[in-house]
Short mmCIF file of C-alpha atoms and ligand atoms in Angstrom, two decimals:
data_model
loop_
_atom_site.label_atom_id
_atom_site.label_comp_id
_atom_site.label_asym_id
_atom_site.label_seq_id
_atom_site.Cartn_x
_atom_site.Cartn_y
_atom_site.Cartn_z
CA UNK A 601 -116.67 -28.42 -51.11
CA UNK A 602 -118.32 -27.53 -47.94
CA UNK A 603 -116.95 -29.60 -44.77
CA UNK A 604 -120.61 -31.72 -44.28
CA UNK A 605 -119.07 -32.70 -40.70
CA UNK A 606 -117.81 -30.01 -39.69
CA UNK A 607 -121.44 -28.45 -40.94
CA UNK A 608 -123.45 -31.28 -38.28
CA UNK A 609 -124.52 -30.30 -35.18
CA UNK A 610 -121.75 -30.74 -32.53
CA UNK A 611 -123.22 -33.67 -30.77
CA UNK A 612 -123.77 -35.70 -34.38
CA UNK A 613 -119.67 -34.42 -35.10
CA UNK A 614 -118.55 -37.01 -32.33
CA UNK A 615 -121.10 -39.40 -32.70
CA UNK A 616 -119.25 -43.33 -33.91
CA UNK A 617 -121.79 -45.31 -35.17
CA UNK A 618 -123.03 -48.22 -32.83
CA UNK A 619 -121.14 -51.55 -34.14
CA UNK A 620 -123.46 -54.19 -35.04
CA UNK A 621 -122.66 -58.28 -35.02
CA UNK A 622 -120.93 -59.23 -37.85
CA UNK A 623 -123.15 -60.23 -40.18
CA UNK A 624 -123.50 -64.29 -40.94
CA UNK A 625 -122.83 -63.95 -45.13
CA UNK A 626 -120.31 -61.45 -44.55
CA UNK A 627 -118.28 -63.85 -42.35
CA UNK A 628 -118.85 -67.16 -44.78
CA UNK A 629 -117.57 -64.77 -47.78
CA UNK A 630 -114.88 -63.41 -46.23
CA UNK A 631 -113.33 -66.43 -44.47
CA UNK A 632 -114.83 -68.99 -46.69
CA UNK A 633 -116.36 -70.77 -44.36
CA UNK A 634 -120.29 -72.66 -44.27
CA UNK A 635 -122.83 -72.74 -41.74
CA UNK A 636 -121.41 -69.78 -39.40
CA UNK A 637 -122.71 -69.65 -36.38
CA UNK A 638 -123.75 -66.31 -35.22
CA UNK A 639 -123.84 -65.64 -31.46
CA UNK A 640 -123.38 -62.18 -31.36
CA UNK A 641 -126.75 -60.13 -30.99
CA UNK A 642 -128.62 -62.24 -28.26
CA UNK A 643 -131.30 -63.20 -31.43
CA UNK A 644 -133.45 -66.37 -30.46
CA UNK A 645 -131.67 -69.80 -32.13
CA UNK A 646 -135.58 -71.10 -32.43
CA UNK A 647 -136.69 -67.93 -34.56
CA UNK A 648 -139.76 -66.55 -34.05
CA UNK A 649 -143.02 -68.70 -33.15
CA UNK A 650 -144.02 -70.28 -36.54
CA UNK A 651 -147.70 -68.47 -35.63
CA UNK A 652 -146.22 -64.87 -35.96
CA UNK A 653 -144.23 -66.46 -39.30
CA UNK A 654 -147.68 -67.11 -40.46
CA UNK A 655 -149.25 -64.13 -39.52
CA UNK A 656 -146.41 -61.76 -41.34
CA UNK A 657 -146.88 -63.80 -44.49
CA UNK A 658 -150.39 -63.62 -44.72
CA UNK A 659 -149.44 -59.21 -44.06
CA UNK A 660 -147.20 -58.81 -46.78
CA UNK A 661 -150.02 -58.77 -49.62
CA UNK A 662 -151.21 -55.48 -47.39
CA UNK A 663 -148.23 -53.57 -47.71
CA UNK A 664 -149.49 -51.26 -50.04
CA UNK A 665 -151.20 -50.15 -46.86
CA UNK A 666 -149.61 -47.86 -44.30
CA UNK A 667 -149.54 -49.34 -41.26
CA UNK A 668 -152.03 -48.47 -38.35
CA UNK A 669 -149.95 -45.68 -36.99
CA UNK A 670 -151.18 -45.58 -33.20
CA UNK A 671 -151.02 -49.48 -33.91
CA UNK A 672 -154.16 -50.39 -31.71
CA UNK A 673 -154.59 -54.27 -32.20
CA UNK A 674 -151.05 -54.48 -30.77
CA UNK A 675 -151.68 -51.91 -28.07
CA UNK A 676 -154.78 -53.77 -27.02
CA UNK A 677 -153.22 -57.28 -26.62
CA UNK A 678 -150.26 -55.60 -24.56
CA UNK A 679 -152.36 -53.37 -22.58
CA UNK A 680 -154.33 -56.64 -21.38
CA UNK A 681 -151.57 -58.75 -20.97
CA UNK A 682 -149.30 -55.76 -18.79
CA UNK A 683 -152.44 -54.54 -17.02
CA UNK A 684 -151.89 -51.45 -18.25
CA UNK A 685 -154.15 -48.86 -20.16
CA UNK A 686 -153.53 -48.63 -24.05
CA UNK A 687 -152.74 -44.75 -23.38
CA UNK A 688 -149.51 -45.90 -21.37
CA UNK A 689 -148.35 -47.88 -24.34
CA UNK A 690 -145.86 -46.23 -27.15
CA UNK A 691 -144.69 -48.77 -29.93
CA UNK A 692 -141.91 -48.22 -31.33
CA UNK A 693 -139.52 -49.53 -34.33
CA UNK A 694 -137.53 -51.62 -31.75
CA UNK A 695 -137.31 -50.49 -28.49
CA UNK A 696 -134.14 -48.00 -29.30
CA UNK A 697 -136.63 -45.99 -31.00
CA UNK A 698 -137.94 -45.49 -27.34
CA UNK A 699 -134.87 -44.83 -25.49
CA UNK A 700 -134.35 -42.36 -28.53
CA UNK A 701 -137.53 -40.57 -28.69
CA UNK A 702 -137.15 -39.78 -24.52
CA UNK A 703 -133.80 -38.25 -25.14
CA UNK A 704 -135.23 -36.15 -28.18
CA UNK A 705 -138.15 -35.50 -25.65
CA UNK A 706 -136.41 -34.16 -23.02
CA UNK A 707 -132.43 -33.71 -23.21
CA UNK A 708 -130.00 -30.93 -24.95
CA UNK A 709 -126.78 -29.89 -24.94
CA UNK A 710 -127.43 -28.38 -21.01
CA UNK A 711 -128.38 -31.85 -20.07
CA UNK A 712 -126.73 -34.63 -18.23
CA UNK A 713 -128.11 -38.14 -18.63
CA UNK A 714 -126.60 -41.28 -16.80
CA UNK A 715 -125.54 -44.96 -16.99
CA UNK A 716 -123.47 -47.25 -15.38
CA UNK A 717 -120.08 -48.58 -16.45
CA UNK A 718 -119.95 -51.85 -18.37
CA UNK A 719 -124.38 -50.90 -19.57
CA UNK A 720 -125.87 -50.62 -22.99
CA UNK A 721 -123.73 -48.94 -25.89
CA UNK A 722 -126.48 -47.29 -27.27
CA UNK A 723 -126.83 -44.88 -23.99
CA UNK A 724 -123.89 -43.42 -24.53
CA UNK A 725 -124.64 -43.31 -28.60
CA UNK A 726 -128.11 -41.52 -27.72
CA UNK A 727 -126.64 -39.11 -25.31
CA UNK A 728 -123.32 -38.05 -27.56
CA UNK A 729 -126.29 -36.88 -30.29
CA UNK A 730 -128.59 -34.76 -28.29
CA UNK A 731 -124.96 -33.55 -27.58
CA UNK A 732 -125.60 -34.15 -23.45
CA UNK A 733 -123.02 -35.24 -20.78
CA UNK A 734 -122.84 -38.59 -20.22
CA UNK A 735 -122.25 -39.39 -16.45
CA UNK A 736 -120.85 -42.78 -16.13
CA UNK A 737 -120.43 -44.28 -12.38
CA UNK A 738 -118.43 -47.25 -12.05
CA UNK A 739 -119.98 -50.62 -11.61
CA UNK A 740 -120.55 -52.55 -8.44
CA UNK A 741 -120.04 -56.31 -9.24
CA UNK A 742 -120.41 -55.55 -13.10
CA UNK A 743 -123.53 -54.34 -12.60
CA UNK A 744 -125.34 -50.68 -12.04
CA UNK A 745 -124.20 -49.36 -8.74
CA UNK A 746 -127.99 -48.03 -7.91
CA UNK A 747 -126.43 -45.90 -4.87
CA UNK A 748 -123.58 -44.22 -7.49
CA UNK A 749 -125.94 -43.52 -9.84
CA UNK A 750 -128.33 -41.79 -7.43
CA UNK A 751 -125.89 -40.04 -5.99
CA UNK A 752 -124.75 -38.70 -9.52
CA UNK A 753 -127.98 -36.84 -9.71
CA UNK A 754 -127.62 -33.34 -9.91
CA UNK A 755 -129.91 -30.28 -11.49
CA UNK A 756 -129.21 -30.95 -14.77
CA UNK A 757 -129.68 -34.94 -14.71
CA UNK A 758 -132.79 -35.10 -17.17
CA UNK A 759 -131.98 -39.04 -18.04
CA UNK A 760 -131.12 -42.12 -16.13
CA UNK A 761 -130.72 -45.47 -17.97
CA UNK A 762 -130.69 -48.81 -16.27
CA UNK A 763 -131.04 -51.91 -18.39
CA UNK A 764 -132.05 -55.03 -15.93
CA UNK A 765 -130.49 -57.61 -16.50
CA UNK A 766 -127.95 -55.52 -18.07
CA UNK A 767 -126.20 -56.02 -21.49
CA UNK A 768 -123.54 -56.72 -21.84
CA UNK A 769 -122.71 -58.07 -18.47
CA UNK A 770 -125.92 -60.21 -17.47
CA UNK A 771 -125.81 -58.81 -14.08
CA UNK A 772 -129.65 -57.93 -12.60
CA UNK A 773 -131.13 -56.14 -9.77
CA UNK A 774 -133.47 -57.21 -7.43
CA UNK A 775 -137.10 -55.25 -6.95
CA UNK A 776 -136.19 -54.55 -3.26
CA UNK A 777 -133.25 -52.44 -4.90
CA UNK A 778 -134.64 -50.65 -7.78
CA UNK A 779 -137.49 -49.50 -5.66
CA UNK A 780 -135.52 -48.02 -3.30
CA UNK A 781 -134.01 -46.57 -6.10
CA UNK A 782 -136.74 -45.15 -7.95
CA UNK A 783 -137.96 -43.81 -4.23
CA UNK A 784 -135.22 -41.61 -4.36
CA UNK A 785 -135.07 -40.40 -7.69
CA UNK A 786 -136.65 -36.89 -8.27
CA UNK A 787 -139.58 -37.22 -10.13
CA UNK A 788 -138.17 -34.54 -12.79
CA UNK A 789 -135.77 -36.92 -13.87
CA UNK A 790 -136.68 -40.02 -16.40
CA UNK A 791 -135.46 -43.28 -15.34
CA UNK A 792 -135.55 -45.61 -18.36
CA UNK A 793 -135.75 -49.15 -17.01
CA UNK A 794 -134.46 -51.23 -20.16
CA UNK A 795 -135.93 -54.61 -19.99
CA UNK A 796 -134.89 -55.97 -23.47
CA UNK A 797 -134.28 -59.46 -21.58
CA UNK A 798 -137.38 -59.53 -19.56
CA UNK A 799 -138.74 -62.77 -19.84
CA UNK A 800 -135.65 -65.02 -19.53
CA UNK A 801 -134.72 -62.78 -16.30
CA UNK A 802 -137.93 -63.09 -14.96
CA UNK A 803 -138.14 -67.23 -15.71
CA UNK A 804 -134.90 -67.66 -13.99
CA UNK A 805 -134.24 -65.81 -11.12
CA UNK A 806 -137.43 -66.32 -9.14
CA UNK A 807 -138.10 -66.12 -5.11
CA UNK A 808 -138.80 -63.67 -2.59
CA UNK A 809 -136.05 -61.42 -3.69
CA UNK A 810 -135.92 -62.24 -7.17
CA UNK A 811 -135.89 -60.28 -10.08
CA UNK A 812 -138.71 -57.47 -10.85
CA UNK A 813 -141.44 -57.12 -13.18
CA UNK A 814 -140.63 -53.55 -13.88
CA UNK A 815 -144.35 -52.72 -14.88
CA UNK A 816 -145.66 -53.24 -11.24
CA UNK A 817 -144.34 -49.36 -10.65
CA UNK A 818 -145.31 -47.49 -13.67
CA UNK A 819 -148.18 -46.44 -11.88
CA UNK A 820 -146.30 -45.26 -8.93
CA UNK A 821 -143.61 -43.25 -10.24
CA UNK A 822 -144.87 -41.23 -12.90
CA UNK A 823 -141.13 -40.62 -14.30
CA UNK A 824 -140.78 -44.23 -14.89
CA UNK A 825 -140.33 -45.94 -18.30
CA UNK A 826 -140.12 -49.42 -19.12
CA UNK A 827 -138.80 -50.82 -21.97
CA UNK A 828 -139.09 -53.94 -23.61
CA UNK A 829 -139.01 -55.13 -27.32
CA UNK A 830 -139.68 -58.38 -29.65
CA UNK A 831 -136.04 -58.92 -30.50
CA UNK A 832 -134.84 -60.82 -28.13
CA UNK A 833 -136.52 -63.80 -26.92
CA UNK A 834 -139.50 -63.62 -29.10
CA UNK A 835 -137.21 -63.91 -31.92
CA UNK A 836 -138.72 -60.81 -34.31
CA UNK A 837 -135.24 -58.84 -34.46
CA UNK A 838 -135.05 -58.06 -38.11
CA UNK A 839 -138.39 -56.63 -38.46
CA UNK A 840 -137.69 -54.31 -35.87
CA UNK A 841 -140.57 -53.85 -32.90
CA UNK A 842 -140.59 -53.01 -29.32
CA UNK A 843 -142.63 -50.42 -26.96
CA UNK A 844 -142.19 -48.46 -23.53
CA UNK A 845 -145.05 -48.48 -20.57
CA UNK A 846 -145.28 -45.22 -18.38
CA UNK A 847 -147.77 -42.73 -17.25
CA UNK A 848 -149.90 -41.43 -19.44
CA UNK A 849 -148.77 -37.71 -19.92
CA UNK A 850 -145.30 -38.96 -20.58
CA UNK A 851 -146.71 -41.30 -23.31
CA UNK A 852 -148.42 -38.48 -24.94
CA UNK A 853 -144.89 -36.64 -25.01
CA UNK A 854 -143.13 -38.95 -26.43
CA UNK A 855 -146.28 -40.47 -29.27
CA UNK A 856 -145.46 -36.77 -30.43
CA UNK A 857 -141.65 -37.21 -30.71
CA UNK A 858 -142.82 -40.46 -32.51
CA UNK A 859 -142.20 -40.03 -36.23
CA UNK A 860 -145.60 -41.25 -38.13
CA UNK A 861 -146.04 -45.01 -38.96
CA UNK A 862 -142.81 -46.19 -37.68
CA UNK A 863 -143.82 -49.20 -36.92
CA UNK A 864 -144.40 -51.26 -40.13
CA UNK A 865 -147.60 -53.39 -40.41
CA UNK A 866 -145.84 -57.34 -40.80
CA UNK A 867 -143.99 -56.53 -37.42
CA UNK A 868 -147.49 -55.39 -35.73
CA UNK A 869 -149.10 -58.85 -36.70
CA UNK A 870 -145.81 -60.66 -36.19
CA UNK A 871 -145.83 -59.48 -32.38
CA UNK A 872 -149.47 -60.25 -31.75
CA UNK A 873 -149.16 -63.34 -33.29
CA UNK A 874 -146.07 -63.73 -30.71
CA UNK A 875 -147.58 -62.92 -27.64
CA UNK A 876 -150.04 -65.08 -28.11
CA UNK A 877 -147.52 -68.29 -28.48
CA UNK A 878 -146.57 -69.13 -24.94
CA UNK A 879 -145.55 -72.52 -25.72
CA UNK A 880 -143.04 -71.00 -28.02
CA UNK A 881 -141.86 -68.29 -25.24
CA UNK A 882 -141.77 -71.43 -22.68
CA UNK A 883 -139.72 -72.90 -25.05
CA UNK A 884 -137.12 -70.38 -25.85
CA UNK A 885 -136.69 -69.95 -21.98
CA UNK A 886 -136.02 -73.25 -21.25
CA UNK A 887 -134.00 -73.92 -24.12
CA UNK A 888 -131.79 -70.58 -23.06
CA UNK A 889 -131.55 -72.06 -19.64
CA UNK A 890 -129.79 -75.45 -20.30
CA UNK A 891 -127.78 -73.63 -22.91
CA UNK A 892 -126.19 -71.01 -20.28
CA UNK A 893 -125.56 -74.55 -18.00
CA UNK A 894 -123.90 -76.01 -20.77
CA UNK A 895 -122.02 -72.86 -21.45
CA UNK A 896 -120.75 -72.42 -17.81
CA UNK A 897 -119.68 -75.82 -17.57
CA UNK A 898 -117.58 -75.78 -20.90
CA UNK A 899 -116.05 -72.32 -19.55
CA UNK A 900 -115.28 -74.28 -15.95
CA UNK A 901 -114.03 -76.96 -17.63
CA UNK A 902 -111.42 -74.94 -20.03
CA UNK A 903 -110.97 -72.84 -16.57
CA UNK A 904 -112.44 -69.55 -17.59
CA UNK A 905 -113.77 -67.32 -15.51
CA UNK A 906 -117.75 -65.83 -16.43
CA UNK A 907 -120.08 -63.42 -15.25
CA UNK A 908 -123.37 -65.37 -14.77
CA UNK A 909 -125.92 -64.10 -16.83
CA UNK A 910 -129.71 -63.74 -16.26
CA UNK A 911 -130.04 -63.36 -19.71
CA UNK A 912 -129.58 -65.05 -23.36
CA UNK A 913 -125.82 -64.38 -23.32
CA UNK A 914 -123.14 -64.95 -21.24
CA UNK A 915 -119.81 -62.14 -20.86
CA UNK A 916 -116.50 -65.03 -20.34
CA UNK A 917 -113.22 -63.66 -19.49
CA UNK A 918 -110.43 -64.73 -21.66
CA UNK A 919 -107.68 -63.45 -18.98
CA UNK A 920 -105.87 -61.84 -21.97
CA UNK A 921 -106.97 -60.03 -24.75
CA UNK A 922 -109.94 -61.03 -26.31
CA UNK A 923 -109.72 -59.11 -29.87
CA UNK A 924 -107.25 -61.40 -31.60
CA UNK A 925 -109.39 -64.22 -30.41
CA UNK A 926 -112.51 -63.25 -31.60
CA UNK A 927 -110.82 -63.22 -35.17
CA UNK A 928 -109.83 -66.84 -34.46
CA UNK A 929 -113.37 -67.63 -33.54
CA UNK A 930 -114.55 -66.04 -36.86
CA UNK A 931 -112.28 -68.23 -38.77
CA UNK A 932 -113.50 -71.35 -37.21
CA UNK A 933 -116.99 -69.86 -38.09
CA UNK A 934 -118.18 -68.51 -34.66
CA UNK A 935 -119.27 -64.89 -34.74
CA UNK A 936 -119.21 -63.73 -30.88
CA UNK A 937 -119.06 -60.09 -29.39
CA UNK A 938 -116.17 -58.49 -28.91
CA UNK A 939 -116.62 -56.09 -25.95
CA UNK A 940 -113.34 -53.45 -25.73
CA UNK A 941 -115.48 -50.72 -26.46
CA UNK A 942 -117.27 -51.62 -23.12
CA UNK A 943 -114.55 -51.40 -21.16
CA UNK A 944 -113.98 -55.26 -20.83
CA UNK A 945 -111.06 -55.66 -23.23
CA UNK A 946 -110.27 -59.45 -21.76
CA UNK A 947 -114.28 -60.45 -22.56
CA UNK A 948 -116.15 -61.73 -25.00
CA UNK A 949 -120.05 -61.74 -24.94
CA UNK A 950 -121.21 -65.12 -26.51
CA UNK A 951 -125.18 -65.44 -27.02
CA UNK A 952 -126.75 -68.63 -25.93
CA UNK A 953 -127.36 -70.43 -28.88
CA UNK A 954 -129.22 -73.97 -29.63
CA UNK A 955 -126.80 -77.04 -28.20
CA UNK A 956 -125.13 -77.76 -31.14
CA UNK A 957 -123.88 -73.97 -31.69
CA UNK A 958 -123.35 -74.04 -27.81
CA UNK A 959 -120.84 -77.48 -28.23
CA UNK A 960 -119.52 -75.40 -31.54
CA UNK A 961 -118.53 -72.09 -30.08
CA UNK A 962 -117.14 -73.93 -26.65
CA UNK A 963 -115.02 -76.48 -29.12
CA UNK A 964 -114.08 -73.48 -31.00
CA UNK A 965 -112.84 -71.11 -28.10
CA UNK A 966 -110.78 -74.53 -26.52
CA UNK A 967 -108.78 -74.93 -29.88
CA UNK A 968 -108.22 -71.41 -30.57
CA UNK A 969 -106.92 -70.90 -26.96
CA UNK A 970 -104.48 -73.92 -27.45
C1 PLP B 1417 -131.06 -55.68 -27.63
C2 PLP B 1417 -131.24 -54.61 -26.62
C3 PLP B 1417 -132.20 -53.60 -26.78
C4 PLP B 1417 -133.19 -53.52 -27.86
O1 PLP B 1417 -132.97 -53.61 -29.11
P1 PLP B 1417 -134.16 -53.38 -30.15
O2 PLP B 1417 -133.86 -54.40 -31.18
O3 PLP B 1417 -134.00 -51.97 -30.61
O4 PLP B 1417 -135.45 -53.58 -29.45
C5 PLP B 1417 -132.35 -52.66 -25.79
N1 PLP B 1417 -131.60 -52.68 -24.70
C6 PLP B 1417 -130.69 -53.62 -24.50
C7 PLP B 1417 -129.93 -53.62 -23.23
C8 PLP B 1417 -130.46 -54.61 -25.45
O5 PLP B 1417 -129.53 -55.52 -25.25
#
């Protein structure tokens, strides 16, 4: 039989697929355990807003219907609320679809894109299959080391990822910083700010030199794009939604990269519905907050060292390694993120969850640490 592998393109050869959260069932089946508690994707513990539950109900006796494909309603309601025009908007089937369709867009073999150390698995995943060179500078802090990664630049850099905060480390950067960042950056070159964890960064770290509202330079630096998606705090994760904001040329580029109808019509209504539930946003925020206190103070109080987080997840450093402890956890029903594969072999990433899955996982880690 023909070698199918060995017949991919080289970049797809080396790709290893990105490895998801162990899934809740999968856990309860295979260590016979009930009511797992999974706190390993960053997912909302709330759900979604029981408005865009409603709304994707009342969609599914449509679904005969394809989907509005340039998905207008949507683009409307975010276009208003971003103060943005709709023809800056691209949807897309969670925002990976965006960071995807920018590195189909404009990135081959001849291309180098970078990240930091310690930022988003999927960079690297995108980059390895358009069969680029990754450039990886070492963080600053645990964080992107803005001055590295400019100075990594070179004539083939088509890509640079940043996610603020950043996954999985929590770390952020200030607006003062990233705009003297994005100054610098040659306007050939995409920056792809990655705000998955927008709103709970932008709730908590407020003041003069707090953290940025990315959208406030899409105007300004026409090689900008921001990204930011329904999965996280709005709780719409398994219907998969999210969109990118930049100029309006770029937008056009990458609505043709767009593969047709890619974003289905429950998650459309499901994220207008969304937007339009602040209470429900307020709610998740504030909820997330006390949960990261109560997290900290278990972690202080077992003597673990963390990275604080301006995010729904917290990175805690086990001062040994972490893997044989994360299949503890799973026994004692607590699904967490291992993070080896980010270079942080001692950590595990542990989503905020709602108090009682906070006082589970922190019970959990002090009896499987002795
Ligand atoms: C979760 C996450 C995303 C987005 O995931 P989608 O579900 O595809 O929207 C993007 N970037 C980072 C850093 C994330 O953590």
């Amino acid at each position: 039989m023909t070698d199918y592998l060995k017949l991919a393109l080289t970049g797809v050869q080396g790709l290893a697929p990105y490895p998801p959260g162990k899934p809740i069932e999968e856990v309860e089946r295979e260590y016979g355990v009930k009511n797992a508690a999974k706190l390993a994707s960053n997912e909302n513990p709330l759900g979604p807003s029981p408005r865009a539950i409603e709304a994707m109900q009342a969609a599914v006796k449509d679904v005969w219907l394809y989907p509005d494909g340039n998905g207008f309603n949507l683009k409307s309601k975010l276009a208003t609320k971003l103060g943005v025009s709709m023809d800056m908007i691209t949807l897309g089937n969670g925002s990976s679809d965006i960071l995807q369709f920018v590195m189909q867009a404009y990135v081959d073999k001849e291309s180098e894109v970078i990240f930091s150390q310690h930022s988003f698995a999927i960079y690297p995943i995108l980059t390895q299959m358009m069969g680029a060179t990754a450039v990886v500078p070492p963080a600053k802090n645990w964080g992107n080391d803005l001055d590295a990664i400019a100075a990594a630049v070179t004539e083939r850099t088509r890509v640079i990822f940043i996610a603020n905060p950043n996954n999985p480390t929590g770390t952020w950067l200030s607006g003062a910083e990233l705009e003297a960042f994005l100054a610098k950056i040659p306007e050939q070159v995409i920056v792809v700010l990655d705000e998955a964890y927008f709103e709970y960064a932008i709730a908590a770290e407020t003041g003069a030199n707090g953290y940025p509202d990315g959208m406030q330079w899409v105007d300004r630096y026409p090689n900008l794009v921001v990204s930011r998606t329904f999965s996280k705090v709005y709780g719409l994760a398994g219907v998969r939604i999210g969109y990118g904001v930049c100029n309006p040329q770029l937008a056009d580029v990458l609505n043709r990269v767009r593969p047709p109808f890619n974003v289905n019509s429950i998650a459309l209504v499901g994220a207008e519905a969304a937007l339009d539930d602040t209470e429900h946003l307020t709610r998740s925020v504030s909820i997330n907050a006390a949960g990261l206190q109560q997290l900290y103070a278990g972690f202080e109080a077992m003597g673990l060292d963390y990275i604080p987080s301006a995010g729904n997840f917290v990175a805690v450093d086990l001062a040994q390694t972490a893997a044989p402890f994360y299949e503890d956890l799973l026994r004692e029903g607590v699904i967490v993120r291992p993070v080896a594969n980010y270079q942080m072999p001692t950590y595990l990433r542990i989503t905020v969850g709602s108090e009682a899955q906070n006082s589970k996982v922190l019970a959990a880690l002090k009896k499987v640490l002795g």
